[in-house]
mmCIF file of N, CA and C and ligand atoms in Angstrom:
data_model
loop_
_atom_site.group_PDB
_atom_site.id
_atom_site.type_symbol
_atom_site.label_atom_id
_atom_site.label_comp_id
_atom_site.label_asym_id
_atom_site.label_seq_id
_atom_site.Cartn_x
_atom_site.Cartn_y
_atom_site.Cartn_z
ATOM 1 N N UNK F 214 222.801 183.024 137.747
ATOM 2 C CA UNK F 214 222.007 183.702 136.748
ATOM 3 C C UNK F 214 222.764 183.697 135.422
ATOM 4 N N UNK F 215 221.909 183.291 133.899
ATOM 5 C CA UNK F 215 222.461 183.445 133.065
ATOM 6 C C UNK F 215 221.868 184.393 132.516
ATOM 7 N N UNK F 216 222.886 185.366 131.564
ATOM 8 C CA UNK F 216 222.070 186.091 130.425
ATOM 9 C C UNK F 216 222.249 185.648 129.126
ATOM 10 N N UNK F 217 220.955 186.050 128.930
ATOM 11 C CA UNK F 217 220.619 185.080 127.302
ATOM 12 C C UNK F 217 221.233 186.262 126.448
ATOM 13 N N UNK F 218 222.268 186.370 125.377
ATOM 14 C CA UNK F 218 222.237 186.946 124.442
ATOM 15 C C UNK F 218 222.579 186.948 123.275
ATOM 16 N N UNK F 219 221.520 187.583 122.335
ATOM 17 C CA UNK F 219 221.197 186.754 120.943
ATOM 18 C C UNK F 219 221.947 187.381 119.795
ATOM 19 N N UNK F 220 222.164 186.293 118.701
ATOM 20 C CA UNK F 220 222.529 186.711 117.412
ATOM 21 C C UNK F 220 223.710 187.741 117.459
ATOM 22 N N UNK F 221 223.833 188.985 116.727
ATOM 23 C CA UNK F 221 224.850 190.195 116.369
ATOM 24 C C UNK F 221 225.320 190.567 117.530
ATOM 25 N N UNK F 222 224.780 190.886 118.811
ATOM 26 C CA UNK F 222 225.344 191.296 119.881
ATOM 27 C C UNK F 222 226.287 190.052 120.655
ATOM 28 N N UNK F 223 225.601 189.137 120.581
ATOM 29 C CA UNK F 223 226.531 188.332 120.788
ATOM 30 C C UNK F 223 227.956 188.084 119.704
ATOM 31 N N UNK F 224 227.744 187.946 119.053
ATOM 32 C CA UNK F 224 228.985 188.180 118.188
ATOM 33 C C UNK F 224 229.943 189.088 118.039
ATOM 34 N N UNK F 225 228.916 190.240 118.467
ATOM 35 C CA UNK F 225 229.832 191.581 118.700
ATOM 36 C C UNK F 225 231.066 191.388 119.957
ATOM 37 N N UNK F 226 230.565 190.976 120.641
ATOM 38 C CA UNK F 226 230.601 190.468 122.248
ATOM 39 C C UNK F 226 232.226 189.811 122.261
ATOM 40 N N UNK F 227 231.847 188.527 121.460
ATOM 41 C CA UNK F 227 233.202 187.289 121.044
ATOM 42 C C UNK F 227 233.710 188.391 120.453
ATOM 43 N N UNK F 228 234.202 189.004 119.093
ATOM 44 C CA UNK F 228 234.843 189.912 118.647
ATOM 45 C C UNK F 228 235.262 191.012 119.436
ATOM 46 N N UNK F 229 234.673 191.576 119.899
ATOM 47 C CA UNK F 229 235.834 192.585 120.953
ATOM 48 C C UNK F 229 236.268 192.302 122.080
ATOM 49 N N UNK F 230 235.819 190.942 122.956
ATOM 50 C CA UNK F 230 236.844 190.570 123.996
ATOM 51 C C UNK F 230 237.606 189.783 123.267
ATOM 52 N N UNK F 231 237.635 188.615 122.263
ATOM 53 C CA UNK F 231 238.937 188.135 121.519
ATOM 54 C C UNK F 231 239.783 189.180 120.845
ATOM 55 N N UNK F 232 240.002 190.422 120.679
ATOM 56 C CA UNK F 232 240.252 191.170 119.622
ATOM 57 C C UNK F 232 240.206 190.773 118.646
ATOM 58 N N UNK F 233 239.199 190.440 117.895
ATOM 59 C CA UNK F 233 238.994 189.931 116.320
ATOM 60 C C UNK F 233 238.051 190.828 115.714
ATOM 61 N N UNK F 234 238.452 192.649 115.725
ATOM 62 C CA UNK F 234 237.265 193.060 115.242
ATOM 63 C C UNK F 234 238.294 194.171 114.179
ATOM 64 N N UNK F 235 237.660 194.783 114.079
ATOM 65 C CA UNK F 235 238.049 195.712 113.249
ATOM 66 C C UNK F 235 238.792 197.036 113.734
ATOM 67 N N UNK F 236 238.559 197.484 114.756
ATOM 68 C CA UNK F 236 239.290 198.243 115.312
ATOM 69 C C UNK F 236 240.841 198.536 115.364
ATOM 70 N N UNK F 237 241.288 199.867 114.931
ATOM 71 C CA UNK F 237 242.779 200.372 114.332
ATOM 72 C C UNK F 237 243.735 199.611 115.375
ATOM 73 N N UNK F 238 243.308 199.694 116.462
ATOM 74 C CA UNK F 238 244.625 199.058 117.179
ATOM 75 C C UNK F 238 244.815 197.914 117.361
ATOM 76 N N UNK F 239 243.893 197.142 116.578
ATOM 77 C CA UNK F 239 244.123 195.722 115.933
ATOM 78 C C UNK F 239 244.637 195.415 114.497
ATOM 79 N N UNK F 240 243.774 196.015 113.814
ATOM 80 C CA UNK F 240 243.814 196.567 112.040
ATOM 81 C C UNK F 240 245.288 196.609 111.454
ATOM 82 N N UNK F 241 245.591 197.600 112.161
ATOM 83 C CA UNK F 241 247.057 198.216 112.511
ATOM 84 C C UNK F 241 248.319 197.730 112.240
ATOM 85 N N UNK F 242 248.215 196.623 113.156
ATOM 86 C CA UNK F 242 249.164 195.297 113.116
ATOM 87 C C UNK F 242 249.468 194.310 112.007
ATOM 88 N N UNK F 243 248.036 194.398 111.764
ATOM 89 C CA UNK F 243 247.871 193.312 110.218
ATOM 90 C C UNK F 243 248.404 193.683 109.287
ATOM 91 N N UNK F 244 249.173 194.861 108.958
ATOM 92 C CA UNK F 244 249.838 195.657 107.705
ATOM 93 C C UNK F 244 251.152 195.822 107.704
ATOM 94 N N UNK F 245 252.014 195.029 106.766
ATOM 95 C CA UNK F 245 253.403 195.681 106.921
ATOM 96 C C UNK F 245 253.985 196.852 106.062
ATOM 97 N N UNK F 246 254.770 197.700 107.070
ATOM 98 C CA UNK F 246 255.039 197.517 108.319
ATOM 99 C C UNK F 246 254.210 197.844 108.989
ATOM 100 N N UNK F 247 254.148 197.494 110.386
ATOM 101 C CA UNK F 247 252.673 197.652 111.107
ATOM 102 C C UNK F 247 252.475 199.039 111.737
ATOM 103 N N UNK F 248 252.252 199.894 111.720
ATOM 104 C CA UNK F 248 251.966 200.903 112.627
ATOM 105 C C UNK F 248 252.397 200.885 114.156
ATOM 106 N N UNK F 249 252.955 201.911 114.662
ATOM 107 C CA UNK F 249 253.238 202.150 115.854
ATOM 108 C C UNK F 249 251.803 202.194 116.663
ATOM 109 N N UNK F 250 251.579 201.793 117.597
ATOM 110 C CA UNK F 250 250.170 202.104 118.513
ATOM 111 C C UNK F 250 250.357 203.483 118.413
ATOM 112 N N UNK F 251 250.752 204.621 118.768
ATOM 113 C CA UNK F 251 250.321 205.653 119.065
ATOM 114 C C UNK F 251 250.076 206.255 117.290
ATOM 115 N N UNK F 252 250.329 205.860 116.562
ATOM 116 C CA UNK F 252 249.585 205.868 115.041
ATOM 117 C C UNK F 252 248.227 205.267 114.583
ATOM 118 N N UNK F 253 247.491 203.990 115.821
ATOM 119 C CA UNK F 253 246.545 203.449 115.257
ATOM 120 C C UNK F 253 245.522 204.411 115.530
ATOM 121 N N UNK F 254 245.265 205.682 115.368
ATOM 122 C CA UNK F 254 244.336 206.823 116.003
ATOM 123 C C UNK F 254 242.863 206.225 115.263
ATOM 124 N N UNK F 255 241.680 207.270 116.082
ATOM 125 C CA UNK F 255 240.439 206.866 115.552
ATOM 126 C C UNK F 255 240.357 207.708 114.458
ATOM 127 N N UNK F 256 239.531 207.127 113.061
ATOM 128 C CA UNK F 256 239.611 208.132 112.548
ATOM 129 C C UNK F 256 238.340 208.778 112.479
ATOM 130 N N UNK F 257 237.538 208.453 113.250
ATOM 131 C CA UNK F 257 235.687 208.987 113.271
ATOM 132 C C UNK F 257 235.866 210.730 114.786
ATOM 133 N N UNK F 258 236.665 210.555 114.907
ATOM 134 C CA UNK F 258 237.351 211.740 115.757
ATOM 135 C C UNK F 258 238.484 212.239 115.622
ATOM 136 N N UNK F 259 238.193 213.498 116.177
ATOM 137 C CA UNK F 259 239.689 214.216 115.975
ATOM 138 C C UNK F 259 240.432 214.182 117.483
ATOM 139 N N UNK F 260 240.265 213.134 118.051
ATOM 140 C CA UNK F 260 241.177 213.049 119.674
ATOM 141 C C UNK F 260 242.868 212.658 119.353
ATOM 142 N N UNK F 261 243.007 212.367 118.263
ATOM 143 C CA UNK F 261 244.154 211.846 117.841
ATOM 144 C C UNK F 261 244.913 210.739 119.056
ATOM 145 N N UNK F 262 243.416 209.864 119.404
ATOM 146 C CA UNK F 262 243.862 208.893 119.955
ATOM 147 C C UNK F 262 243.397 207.573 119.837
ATOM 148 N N UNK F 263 244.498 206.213 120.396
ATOM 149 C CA UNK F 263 244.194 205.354 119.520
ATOM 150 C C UNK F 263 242.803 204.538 119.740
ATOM 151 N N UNK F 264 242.407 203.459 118.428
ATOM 152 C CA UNK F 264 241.511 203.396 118.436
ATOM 153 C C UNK F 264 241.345 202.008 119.224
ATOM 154 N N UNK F 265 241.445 202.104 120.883
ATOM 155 C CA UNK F 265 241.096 200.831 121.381
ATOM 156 C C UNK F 265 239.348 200.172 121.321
ATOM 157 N N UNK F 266 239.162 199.510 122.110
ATOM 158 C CA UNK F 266 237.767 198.661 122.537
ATOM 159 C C UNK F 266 236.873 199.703 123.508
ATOM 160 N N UNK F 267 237.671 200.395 124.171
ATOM 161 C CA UNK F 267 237.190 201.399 125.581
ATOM 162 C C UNK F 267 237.087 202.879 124.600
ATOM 163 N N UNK F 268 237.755 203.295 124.178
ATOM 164 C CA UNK F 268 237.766 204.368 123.325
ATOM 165 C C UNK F 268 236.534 203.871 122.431
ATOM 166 N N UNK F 269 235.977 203.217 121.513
ATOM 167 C CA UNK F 269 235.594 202.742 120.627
ATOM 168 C C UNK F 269 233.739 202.592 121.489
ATOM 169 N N UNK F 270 233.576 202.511 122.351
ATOM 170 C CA UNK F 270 232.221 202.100 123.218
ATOM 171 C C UNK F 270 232.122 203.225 124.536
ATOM 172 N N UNK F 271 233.375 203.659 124.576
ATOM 173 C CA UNK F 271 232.834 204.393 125.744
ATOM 174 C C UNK F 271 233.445 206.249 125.860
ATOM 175 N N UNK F 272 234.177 206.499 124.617
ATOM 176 C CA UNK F 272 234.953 207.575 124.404
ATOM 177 C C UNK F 272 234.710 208.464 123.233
ATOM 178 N N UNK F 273 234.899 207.451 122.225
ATOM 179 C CA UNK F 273 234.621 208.228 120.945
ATOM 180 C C UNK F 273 233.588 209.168 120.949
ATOM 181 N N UNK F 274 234.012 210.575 120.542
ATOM 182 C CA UNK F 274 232.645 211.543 120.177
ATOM 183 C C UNK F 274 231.398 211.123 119.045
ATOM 184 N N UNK F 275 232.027 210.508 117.966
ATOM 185 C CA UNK F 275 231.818 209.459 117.041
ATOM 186 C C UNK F 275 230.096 208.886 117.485
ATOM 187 N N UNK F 276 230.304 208.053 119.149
ATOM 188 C CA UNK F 276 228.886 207.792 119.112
ATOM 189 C C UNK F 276 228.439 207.917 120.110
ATOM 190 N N UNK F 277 228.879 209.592 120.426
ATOM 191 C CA UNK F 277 228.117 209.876 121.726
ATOM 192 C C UNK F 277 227.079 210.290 122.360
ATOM 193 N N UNK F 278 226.195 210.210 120.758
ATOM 194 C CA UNK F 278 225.023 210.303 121.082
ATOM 195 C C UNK F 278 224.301 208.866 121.578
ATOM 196 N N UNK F 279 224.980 207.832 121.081
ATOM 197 C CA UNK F 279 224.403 206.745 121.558
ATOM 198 C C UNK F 279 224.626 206.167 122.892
ATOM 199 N N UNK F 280 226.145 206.676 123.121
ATOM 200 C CA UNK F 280 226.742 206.435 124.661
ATOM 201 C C UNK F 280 225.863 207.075 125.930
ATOM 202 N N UNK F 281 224.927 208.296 125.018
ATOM 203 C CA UNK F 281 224.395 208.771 126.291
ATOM 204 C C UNK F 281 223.039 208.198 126.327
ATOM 205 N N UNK F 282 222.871 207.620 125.944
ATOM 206 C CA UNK F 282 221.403 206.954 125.513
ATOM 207 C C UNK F 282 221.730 205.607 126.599
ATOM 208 N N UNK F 283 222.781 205.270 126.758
ATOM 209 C CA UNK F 283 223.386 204.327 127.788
ATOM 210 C C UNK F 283 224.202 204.616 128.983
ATOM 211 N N UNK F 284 224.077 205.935 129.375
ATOM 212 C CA UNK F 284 224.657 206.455 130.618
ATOM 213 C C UNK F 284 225.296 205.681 131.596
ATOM 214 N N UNK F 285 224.269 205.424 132.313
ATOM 215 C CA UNK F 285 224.784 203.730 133.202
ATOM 216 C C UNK F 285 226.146 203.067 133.191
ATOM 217 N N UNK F 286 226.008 203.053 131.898
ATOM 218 C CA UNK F 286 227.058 201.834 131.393
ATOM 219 C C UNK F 286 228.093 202.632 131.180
ATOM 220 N N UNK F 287 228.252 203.650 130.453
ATOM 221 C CA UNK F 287 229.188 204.616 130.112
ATOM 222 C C UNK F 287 229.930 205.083 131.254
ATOM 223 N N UNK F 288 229.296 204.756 132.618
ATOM 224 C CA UNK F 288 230.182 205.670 134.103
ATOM 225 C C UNK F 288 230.517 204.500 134.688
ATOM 226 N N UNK F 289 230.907 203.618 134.090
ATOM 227 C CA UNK F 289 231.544 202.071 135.077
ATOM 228 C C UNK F 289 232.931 202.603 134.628
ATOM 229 N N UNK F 290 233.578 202.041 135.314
ATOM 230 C CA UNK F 290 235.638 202.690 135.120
ATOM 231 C C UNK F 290 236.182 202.092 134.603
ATOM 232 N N UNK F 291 235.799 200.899 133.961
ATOM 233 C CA UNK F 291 236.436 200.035 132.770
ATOM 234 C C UNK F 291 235.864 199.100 131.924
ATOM 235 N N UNK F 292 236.498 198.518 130.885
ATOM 236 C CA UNK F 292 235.826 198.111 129.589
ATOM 237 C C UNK F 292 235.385 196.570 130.507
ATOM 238 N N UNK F 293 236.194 195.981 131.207
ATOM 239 C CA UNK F 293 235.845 194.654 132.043
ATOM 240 C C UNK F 293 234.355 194.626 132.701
ATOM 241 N N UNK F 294 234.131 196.277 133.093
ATOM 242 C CA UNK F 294 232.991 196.274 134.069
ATOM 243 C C UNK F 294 231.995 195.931 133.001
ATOM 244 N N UNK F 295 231.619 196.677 131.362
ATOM 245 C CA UNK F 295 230.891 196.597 130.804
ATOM 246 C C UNK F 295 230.330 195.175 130.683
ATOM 247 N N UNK F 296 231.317 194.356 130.544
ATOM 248 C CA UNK F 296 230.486 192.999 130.106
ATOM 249 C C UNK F 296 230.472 191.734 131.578
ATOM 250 N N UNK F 297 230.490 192.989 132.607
ATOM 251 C CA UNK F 297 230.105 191.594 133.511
ATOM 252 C C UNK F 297 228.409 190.943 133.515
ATOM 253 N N UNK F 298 228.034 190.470 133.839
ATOM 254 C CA UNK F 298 227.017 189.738 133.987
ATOM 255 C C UNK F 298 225.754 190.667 134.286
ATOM 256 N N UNK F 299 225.460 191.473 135.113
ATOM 257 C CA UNK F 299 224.677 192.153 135.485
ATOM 258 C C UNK F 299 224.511 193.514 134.206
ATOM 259 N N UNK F 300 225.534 194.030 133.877
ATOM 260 C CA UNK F 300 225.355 194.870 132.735
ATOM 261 C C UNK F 300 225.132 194.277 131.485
ATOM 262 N N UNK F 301 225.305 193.065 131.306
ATOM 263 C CA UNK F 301 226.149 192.661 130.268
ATOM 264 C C UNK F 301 224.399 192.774 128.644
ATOM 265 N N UNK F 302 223.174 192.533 129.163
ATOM 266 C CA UNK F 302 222.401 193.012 128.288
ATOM 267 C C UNK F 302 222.599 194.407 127.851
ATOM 268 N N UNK F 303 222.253 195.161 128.649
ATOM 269 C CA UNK F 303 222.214 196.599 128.017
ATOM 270 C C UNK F 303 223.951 196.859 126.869
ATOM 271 N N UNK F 304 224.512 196.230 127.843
ATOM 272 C CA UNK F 304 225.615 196.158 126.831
ATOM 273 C C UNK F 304 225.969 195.915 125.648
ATOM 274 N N UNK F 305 225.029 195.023 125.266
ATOM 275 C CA UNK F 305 224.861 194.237 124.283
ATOM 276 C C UNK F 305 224.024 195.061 123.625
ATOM 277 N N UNK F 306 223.120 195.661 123.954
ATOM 278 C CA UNK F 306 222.191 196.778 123.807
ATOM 279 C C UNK F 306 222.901 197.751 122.333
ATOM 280 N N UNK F 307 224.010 198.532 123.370
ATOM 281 C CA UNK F 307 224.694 199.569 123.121
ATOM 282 C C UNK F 307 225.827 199.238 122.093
ATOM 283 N N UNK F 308 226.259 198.079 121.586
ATOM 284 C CA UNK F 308 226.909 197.806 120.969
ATOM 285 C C UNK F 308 226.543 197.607 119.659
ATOM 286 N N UNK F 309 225.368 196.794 119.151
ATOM 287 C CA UNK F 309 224.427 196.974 118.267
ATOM 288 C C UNK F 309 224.497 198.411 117.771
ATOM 289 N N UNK F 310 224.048 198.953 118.673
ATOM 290 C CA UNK F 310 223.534 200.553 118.028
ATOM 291 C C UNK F 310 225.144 201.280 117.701
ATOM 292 N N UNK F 311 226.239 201.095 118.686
ATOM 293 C CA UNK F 311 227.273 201.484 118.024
ATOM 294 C C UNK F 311 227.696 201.107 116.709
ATOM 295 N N UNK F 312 227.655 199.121 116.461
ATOM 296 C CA UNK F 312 228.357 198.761 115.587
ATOM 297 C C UNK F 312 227.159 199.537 113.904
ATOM 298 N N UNK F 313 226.346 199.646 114.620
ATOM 299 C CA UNK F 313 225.401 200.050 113.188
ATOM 300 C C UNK F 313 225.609 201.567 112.786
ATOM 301 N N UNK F 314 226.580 202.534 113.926
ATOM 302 C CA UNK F 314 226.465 204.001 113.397
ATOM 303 C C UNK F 314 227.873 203.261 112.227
ATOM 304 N N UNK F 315 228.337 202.774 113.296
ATOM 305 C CA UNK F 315 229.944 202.449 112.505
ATOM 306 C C UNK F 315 229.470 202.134 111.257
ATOM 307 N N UNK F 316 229.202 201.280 110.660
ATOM 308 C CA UNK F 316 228.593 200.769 109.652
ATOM 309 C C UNK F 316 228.555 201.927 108.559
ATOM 310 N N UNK F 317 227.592 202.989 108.236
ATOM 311 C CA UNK F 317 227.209 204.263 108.027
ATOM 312 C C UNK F 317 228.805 204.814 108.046
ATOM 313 N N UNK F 318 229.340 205.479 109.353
ATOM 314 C CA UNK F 318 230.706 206.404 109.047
ATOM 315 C C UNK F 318 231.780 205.567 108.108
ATOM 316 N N UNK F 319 231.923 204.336 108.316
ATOM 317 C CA UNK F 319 232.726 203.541 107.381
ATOM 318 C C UNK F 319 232.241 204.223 105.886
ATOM 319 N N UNK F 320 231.181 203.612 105.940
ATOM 320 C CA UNK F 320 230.519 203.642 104.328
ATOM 321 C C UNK F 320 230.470 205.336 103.657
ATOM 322 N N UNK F 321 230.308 205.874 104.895
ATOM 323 C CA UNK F 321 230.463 207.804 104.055
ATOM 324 C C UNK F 321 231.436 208.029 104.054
ATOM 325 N N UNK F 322 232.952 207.675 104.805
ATOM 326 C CA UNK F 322 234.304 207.579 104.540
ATOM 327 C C UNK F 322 234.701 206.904 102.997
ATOM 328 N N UNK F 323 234.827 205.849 102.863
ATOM 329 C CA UNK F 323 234.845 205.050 101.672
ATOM 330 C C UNK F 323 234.090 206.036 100.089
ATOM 331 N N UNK F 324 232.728 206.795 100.635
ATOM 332 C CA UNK F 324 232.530 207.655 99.359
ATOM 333 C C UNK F 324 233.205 208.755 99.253
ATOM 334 N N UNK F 325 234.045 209.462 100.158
ATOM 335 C CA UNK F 325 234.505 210.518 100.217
ATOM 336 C C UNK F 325 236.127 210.274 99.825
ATOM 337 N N UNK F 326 236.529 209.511 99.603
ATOM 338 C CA UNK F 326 237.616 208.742 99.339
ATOM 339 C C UNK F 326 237.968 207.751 97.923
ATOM 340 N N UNK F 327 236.477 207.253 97.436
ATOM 341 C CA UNK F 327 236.843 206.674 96.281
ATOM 342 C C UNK F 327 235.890 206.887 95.148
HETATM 343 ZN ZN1 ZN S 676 237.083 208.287 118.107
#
């Protein structure tokens, strides 16, 4: 069985299993000097923890209104389970709708700041 999936979610998809996204505990690194991991925290929460791929889709308070809108997916025990084959639409689903709150908190950060 294949799943077909299209356009942004798919891209989303390549970007957070390559780590090529935006996320602090990637971000992080790119800056000298680079940040310690336990410094790359989220900053859309106050967990003062860092901002991985699993934190970022399945943790953050940030978008937990959308996480629960995807329950299912949210109670698998790791970020691997999310994109196996059988989940892997709705997944794709839920990522969309995350990467688009992100979008928004970026952009009201940035006005509150410059
Ligand atoms: Zn967070």
């Amino acid at each position: 069985m294949s799943v077909a999936i299209k356009g942004n979610a798919k891209i989303l998809i390549a970007l957070l299993r390559t780590g090529s996204h935006h996320l602090r505990c990637e971000t992080s690194r790119w800056i000298t000097p680079k940040e310690e991991w336990e410094e790359r925290t989220c900053i859309f929460c106050k967990k003062e923890v860092v901002e991985t791929e699993s934190h970022y889709i399945m943790e953050c308070v940030a978008y937990e209104d959308i996480g629960n809108q995807f329950e299912n997916n949210l109670t698998v025990g790791s970020l691997s389970m999310l994109f196996e084959e059988a989940r892997l639409h709705k997944t794709a689903n839920l990522l969309i709708k995350i990467h688009s709150k992100n979008v928004i908190l970026e952009g009201n950060l940035r006005l509150m700041f410059f």
